[in-house]
mmCIF file of N, CA and C in Angstrom:
data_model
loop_
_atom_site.group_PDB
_atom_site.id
_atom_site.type_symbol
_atom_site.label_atom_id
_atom_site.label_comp_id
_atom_site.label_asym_id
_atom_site.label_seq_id
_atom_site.Cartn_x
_atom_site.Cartn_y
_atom_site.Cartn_z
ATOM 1 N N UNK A 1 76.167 74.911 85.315
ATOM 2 C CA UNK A 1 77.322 75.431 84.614
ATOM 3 C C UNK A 1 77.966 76.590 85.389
ATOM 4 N N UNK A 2 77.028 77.644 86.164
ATOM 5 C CA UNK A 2 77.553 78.586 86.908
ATOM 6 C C UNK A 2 78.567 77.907 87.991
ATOM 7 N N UNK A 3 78.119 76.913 88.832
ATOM 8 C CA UNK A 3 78.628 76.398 89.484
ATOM 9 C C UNK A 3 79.911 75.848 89.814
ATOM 10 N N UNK A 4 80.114 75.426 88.167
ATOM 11 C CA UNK A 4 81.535 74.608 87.702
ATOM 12 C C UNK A 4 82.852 75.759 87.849
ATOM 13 N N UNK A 5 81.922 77.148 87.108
ATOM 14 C CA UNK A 5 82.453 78.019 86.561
ATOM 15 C C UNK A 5 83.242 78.815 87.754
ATOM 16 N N UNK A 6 82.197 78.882 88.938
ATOM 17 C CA UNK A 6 82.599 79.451 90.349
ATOM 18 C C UNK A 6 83.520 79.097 91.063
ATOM 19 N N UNK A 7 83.560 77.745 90.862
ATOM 20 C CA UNK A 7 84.546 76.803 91.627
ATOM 21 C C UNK A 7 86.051 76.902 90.787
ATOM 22 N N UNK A 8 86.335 76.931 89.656
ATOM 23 C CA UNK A 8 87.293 76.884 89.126
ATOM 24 C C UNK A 8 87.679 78.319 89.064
ATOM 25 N N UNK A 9 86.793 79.171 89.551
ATOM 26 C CA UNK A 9 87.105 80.774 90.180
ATOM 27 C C UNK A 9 88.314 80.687 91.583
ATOM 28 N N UNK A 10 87.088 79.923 92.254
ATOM 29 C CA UNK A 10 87.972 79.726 93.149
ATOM 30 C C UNK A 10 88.834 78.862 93.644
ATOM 31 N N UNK A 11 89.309 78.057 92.656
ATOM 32 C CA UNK A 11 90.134 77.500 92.868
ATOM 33 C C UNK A 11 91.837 77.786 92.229
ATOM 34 N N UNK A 12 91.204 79.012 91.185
ATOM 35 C CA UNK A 12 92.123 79.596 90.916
ATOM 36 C C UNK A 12 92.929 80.731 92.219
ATOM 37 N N UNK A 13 92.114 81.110 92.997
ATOM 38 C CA UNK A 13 91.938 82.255 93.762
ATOM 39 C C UNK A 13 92.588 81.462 94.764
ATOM 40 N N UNK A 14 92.279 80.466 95.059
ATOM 41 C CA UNK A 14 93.419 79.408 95.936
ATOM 42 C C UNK A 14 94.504 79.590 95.993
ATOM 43 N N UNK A 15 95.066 79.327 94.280
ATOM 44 C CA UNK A 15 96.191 78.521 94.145
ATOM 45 C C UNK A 15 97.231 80.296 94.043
ATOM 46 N N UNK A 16 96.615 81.180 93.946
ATOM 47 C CA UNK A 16 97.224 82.785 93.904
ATOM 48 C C UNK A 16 97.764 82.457 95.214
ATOM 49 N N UNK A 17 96.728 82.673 95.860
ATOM 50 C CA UNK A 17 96.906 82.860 97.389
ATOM 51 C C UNK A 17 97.764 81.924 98.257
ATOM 52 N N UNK A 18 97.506 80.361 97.084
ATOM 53 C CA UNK A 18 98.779 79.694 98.255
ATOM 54 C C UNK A 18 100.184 80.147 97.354
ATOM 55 N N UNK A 19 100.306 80.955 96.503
ATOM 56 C CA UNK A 19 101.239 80.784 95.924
ATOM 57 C C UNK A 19 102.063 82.214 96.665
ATOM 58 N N UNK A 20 101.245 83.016 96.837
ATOM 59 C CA UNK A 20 101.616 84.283 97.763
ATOM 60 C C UNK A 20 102.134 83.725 99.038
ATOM 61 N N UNK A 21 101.393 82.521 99.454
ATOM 62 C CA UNK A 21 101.943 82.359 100.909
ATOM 63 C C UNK A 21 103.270 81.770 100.899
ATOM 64 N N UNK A 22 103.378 81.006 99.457
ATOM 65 C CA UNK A 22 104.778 80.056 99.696
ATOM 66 C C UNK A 22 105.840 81.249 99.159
ATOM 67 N N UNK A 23 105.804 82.048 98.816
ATOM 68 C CA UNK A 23 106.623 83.577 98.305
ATOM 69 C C UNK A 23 106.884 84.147 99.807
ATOM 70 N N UNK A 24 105.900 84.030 100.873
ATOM 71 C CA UNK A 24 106.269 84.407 101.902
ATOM 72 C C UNK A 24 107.114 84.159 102.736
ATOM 73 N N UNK A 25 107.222 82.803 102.461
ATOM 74 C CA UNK A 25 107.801 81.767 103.231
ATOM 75 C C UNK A 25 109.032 81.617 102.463
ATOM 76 N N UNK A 26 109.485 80.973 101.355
ATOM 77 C CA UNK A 26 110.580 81.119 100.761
ATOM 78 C C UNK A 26 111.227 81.724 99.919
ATOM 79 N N UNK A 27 110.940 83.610 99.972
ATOM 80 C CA UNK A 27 111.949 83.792 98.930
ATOM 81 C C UNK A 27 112.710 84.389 99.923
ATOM 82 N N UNK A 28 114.311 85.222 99.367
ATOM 83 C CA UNK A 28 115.159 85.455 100.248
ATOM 84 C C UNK A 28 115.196 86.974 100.819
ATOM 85 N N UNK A 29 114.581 87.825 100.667
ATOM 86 C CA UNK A 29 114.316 89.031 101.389
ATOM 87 C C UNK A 29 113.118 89.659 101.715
ATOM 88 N N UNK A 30 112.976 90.589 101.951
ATOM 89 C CA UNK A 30 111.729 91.490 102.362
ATOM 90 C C UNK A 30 110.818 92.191 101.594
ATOM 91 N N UNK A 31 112.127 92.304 100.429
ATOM 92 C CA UNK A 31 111.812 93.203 99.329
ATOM 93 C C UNK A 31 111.059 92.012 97.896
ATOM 94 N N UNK A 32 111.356 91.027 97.773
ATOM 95 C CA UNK A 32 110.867 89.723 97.022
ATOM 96 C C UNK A 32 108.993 89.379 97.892
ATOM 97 N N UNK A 33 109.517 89.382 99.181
ATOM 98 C CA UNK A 33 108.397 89.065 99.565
ATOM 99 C C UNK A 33 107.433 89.401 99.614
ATOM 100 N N UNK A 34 107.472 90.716 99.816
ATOM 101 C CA UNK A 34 106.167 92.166 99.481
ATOM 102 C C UNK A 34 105.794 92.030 98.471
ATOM 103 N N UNK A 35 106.892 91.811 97.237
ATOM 104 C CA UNK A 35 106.297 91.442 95.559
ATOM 105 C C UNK A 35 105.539 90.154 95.963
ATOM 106 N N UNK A 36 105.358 89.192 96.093
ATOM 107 C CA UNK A 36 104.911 87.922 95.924
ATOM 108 C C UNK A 36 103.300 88.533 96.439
ATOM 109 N N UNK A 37 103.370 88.340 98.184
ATOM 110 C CA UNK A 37 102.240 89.285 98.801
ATOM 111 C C UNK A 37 101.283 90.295 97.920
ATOM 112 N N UNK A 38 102.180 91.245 97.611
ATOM 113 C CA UNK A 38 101.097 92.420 96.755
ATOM 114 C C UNK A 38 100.553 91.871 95.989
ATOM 115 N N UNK A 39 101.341 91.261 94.659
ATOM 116 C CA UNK A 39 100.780 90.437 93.511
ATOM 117 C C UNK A 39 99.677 89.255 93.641
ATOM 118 N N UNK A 40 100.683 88.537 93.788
ATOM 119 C CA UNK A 40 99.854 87.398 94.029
ATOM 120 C C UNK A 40 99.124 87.173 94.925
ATOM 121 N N UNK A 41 98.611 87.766 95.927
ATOM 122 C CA UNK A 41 97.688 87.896 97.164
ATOM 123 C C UNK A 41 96.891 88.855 96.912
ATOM 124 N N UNK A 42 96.970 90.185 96.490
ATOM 125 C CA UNK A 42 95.909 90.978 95.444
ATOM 126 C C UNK A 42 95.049 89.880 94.710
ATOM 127 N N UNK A 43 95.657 89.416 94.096
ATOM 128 C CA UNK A 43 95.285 88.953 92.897
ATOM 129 C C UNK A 43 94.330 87.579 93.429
ATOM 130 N N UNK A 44 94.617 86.916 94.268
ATOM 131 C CA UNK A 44 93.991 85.696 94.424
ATOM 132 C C UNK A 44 92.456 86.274 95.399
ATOM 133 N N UNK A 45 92.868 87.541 96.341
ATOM 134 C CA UNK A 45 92.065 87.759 97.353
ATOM 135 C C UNK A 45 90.664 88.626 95.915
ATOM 136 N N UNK A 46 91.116 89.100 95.023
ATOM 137 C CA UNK A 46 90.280 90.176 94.152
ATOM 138 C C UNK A 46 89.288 89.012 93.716
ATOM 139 N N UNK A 47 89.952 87.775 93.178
ATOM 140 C CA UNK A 47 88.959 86.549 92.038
ATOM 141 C C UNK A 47 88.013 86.021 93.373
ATOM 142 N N UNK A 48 88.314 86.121 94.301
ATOM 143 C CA UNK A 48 87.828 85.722 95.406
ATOM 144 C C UNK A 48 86.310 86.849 96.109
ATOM 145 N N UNK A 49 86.710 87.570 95.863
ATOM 146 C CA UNK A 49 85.560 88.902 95.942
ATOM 147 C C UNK A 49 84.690 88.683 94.668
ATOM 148 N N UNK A 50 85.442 88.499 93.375
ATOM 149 C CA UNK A 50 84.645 88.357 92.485
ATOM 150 C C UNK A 50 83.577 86.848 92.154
ATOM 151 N N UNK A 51 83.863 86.267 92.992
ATOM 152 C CA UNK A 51 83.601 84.923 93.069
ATOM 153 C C UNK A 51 82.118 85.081 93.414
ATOM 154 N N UNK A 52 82.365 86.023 94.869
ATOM 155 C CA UNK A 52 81.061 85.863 95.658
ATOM 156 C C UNK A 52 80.464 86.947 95.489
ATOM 157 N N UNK A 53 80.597 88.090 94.613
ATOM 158 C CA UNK A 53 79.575 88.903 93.748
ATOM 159 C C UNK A 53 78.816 88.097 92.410
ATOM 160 N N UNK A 54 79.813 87.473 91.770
ATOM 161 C CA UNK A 54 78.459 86.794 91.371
ATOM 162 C C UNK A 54 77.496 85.835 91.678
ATOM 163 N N UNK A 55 78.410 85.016 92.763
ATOM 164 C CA UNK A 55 77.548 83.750 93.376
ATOM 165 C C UNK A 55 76.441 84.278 94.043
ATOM 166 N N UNK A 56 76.431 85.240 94.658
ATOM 167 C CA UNK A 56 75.534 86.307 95.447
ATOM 168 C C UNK A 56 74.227 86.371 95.024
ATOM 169 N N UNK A 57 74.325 87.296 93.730
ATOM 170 C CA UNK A 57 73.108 87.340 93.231
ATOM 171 C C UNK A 57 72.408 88.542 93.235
ATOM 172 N N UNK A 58 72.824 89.219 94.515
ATOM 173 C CA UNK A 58 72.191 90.194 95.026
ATOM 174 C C UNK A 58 72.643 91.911 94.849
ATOM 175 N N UNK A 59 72.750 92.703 94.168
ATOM 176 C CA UNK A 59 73.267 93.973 94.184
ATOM 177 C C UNK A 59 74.161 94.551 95.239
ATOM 178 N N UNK A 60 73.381 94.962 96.014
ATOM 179 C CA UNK A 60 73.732 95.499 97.552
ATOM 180 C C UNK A 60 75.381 94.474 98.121
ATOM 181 N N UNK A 61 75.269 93.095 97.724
ATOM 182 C CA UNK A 61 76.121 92.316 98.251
ATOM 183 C C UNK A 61 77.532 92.415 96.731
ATOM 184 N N UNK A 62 77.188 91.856 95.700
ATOM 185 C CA UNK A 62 77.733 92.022 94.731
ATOM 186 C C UNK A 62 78.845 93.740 94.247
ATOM 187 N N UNK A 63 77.989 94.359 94.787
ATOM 188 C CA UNK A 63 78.325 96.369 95.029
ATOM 189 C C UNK A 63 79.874 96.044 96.489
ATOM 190 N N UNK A 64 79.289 95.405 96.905
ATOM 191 C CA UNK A 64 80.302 95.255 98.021
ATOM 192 C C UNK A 64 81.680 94.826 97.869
ATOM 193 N N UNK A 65 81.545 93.537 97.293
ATOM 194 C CA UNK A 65 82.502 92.541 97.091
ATOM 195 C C UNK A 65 83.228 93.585 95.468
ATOM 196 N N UNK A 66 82.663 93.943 94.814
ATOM 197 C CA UNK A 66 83.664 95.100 93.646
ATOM 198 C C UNK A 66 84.150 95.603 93.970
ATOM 199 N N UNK A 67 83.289 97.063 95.630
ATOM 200 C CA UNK A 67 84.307 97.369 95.793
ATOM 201 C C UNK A 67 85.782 97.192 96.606
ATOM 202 N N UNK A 68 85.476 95.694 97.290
ATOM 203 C CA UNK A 68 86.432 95.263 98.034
ATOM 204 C C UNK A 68 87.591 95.206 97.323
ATOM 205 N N UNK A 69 87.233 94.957 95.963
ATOM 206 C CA UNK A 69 88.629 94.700 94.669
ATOM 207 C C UNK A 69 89.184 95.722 94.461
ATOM 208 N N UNK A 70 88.223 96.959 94.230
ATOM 209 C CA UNK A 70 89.052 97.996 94.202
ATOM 210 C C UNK A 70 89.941 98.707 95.044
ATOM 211 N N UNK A 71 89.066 98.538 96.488
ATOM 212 C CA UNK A 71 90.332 98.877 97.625
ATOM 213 C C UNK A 71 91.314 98.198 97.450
ATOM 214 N N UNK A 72 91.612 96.470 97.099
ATOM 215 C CA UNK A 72 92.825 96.021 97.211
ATOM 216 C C UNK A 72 93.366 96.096 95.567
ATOM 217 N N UNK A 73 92.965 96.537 94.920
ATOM 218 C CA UNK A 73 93.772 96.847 93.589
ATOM 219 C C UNK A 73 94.564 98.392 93.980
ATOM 220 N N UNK A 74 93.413 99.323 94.774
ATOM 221 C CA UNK A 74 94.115 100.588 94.824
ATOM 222 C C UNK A 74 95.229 100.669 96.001
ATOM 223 N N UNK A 75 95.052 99.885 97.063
ATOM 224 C CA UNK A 75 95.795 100.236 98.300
ATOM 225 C C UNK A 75 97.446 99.110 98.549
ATOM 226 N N UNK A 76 97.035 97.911 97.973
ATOM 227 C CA UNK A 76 98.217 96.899 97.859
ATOM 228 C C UNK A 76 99.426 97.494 97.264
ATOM 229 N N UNK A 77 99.177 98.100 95.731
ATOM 230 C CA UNK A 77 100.895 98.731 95.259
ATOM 231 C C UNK A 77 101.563 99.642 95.880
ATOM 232 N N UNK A 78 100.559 100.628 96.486
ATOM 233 C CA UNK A 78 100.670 101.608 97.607
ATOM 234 C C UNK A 78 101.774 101.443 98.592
ATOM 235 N N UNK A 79 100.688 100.244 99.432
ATOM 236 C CA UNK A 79 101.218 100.118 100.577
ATOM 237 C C UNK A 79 102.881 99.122 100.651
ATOM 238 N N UNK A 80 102.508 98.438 99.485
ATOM 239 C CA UNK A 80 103.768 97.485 99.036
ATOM 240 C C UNK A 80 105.003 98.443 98.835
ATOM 241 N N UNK A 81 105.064 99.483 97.981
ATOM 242 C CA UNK A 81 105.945 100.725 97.973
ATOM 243 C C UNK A 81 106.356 101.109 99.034
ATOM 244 N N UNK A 82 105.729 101.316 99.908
ATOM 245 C CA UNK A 82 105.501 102.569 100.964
ATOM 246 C C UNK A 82 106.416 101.745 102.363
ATOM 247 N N UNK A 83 106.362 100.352 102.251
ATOM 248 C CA UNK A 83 106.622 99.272 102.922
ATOM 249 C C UNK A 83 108.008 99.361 102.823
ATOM 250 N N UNK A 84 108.541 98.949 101.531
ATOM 251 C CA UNK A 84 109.719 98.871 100.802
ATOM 252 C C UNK A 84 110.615 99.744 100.863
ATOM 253 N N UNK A 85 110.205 101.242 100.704
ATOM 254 C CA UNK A 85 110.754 101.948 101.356
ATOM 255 C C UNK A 85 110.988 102.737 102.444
ATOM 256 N N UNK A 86 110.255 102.125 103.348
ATOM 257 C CA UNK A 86 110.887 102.296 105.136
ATOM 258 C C UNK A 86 111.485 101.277 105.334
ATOM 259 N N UNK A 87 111.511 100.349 104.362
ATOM 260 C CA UNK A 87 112.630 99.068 104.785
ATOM 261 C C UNK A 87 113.889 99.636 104.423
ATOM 262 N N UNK A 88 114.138 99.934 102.982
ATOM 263 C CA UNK A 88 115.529 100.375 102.527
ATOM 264 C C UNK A 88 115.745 101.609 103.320
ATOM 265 N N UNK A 89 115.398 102.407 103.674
ATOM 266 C CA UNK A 89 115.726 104.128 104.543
ATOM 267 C C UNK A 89 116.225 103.106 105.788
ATOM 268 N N UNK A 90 115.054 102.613 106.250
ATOM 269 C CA UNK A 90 115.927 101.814 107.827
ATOM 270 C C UNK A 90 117.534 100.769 107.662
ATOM 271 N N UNK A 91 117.502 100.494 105.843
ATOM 272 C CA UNK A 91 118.587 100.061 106.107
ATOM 273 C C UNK A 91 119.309 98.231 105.697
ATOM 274 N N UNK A 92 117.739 97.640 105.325
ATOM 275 C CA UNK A 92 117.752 96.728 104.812
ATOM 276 C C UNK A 92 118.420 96.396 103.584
ATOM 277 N N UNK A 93 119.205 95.325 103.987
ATOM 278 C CA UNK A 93 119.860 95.237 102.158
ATOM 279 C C UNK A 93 119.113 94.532 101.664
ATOM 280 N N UNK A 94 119.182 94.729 100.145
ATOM 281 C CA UNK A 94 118.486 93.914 99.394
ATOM 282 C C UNK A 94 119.406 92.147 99.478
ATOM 283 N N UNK A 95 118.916 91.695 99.122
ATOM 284 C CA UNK A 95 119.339 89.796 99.043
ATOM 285 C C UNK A 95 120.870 90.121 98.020
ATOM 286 N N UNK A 96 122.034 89.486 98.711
ATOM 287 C CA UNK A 96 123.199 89.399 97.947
ATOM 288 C C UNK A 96 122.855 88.830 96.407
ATOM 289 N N UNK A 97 122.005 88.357 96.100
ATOM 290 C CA UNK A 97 121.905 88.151 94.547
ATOM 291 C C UNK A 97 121.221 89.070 93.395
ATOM 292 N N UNK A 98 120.352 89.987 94.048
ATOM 293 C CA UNK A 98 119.397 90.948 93.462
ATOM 294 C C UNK A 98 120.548 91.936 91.865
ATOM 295 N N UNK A 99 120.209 91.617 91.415
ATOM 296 C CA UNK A 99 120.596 91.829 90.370
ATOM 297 C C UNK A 99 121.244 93.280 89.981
ATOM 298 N N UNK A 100 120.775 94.172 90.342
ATOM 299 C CA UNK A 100 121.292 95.946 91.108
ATOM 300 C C UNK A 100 120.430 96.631 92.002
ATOM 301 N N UNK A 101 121.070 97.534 92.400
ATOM 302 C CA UNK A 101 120.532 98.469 93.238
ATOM 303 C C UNK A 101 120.275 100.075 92.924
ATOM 304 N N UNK A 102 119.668 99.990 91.948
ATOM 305 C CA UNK A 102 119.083 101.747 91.732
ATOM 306 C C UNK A 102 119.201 102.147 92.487
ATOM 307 N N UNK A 103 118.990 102.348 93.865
ATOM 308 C CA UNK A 103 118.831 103.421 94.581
ATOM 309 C C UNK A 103 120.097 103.397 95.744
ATOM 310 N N UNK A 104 121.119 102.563 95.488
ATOM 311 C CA UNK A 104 122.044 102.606 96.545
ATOM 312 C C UNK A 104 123.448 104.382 95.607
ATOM 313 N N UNK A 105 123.302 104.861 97.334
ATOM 314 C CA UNK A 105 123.869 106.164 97.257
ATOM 315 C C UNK A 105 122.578 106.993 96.441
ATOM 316 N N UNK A 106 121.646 107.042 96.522
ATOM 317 C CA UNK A 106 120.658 108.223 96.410
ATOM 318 C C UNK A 106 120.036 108.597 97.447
ATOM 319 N N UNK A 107 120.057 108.089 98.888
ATOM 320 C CA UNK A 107 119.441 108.819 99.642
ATOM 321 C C UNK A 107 120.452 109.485 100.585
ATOM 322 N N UNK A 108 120.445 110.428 100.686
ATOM 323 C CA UNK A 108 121.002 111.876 101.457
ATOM 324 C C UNK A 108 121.616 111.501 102.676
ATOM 325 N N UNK A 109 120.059 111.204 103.554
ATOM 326 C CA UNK A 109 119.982 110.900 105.117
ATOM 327 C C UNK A 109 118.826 110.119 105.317
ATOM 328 N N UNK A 110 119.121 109.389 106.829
ATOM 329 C CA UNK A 110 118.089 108.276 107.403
ATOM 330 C C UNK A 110 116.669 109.223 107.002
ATOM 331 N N UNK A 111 116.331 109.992 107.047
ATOM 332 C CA UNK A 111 115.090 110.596 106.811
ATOM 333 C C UNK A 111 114.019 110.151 105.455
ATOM 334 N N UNK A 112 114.941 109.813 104.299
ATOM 335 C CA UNK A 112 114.488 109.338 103.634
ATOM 336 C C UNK A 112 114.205 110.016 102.487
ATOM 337 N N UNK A 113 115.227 110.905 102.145
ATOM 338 C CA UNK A 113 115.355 112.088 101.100
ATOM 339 C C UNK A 113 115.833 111.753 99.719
ATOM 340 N N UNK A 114 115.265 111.397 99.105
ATOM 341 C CA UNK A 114 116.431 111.389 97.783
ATOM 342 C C UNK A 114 116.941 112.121 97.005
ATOM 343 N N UNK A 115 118.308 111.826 96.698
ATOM 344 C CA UNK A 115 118.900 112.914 95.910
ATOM 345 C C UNK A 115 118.752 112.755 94.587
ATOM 346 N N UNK A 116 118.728 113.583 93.745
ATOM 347 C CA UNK A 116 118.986 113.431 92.066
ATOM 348 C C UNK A 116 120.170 112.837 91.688
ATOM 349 N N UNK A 117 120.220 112.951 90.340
ATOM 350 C CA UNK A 117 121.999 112.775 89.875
ATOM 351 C C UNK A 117 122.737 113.910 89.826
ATOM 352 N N UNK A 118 121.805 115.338 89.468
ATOM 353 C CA UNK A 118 121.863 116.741 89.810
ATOM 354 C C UNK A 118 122.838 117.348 90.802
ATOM 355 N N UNK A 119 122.455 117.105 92.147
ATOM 356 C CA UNK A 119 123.144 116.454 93.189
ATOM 357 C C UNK A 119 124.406 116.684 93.247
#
């Protein structure tokens, strides 16, 4: 029964991950794509750690693979942010369909400053 249970772990953890890859591949900007990536590639790579902490068995190995989840639960939104915006400061537009742009005319200078409404 563990077995069944593991596999349909990971086969969920698959279908994240191919679903992150086809987000990579076809959506229309940089800024869509990082979402797909963070999310859904977090997410498929975490069930995937969790897969083989329990298949494991073993503490020491199981201790490992948790905290592998937590690095990519803590460091993915991070870095997905952090990504996103050295894209927009450098200049990237968002995809002609994106629905608005919060942040167009809030930054100052290329440096990457934002202004208030204060301002």
């Amino acid at each position: 029964m563990l077995d069944i249970f593991l596999g349909c772990l990971l086969i969920a953890a698959a279908i994240f991950n191919l679903i992150a890859a086809i987000g990579l591949l076809r959506l229309p900007d940089v800024y869509t794509r990082m979402h797909a990536a963070s999310k859904a590639g977090t997410f498929g790579s975490g069930l995937m750690l969790v897969t083989i902490a329990i298949h494991a068995g073993e503490i020491n190995i199981a201790s490992r693979a948790l905290a592998g989840v937590a690095f990519f639960l803590l460091t993915a939104p991070i870095s997905a942010h952090l990504l996103a915006r050295a894209a927009y400061v450098a200049g990237i537009e968002p995809w002609s369909g994106s629905v608005r742009d919060d942040l167009k005319g809030h930054y100052k200078d290329k440096q990457g400053h934002l202004s208030s409404d204060d301002d």
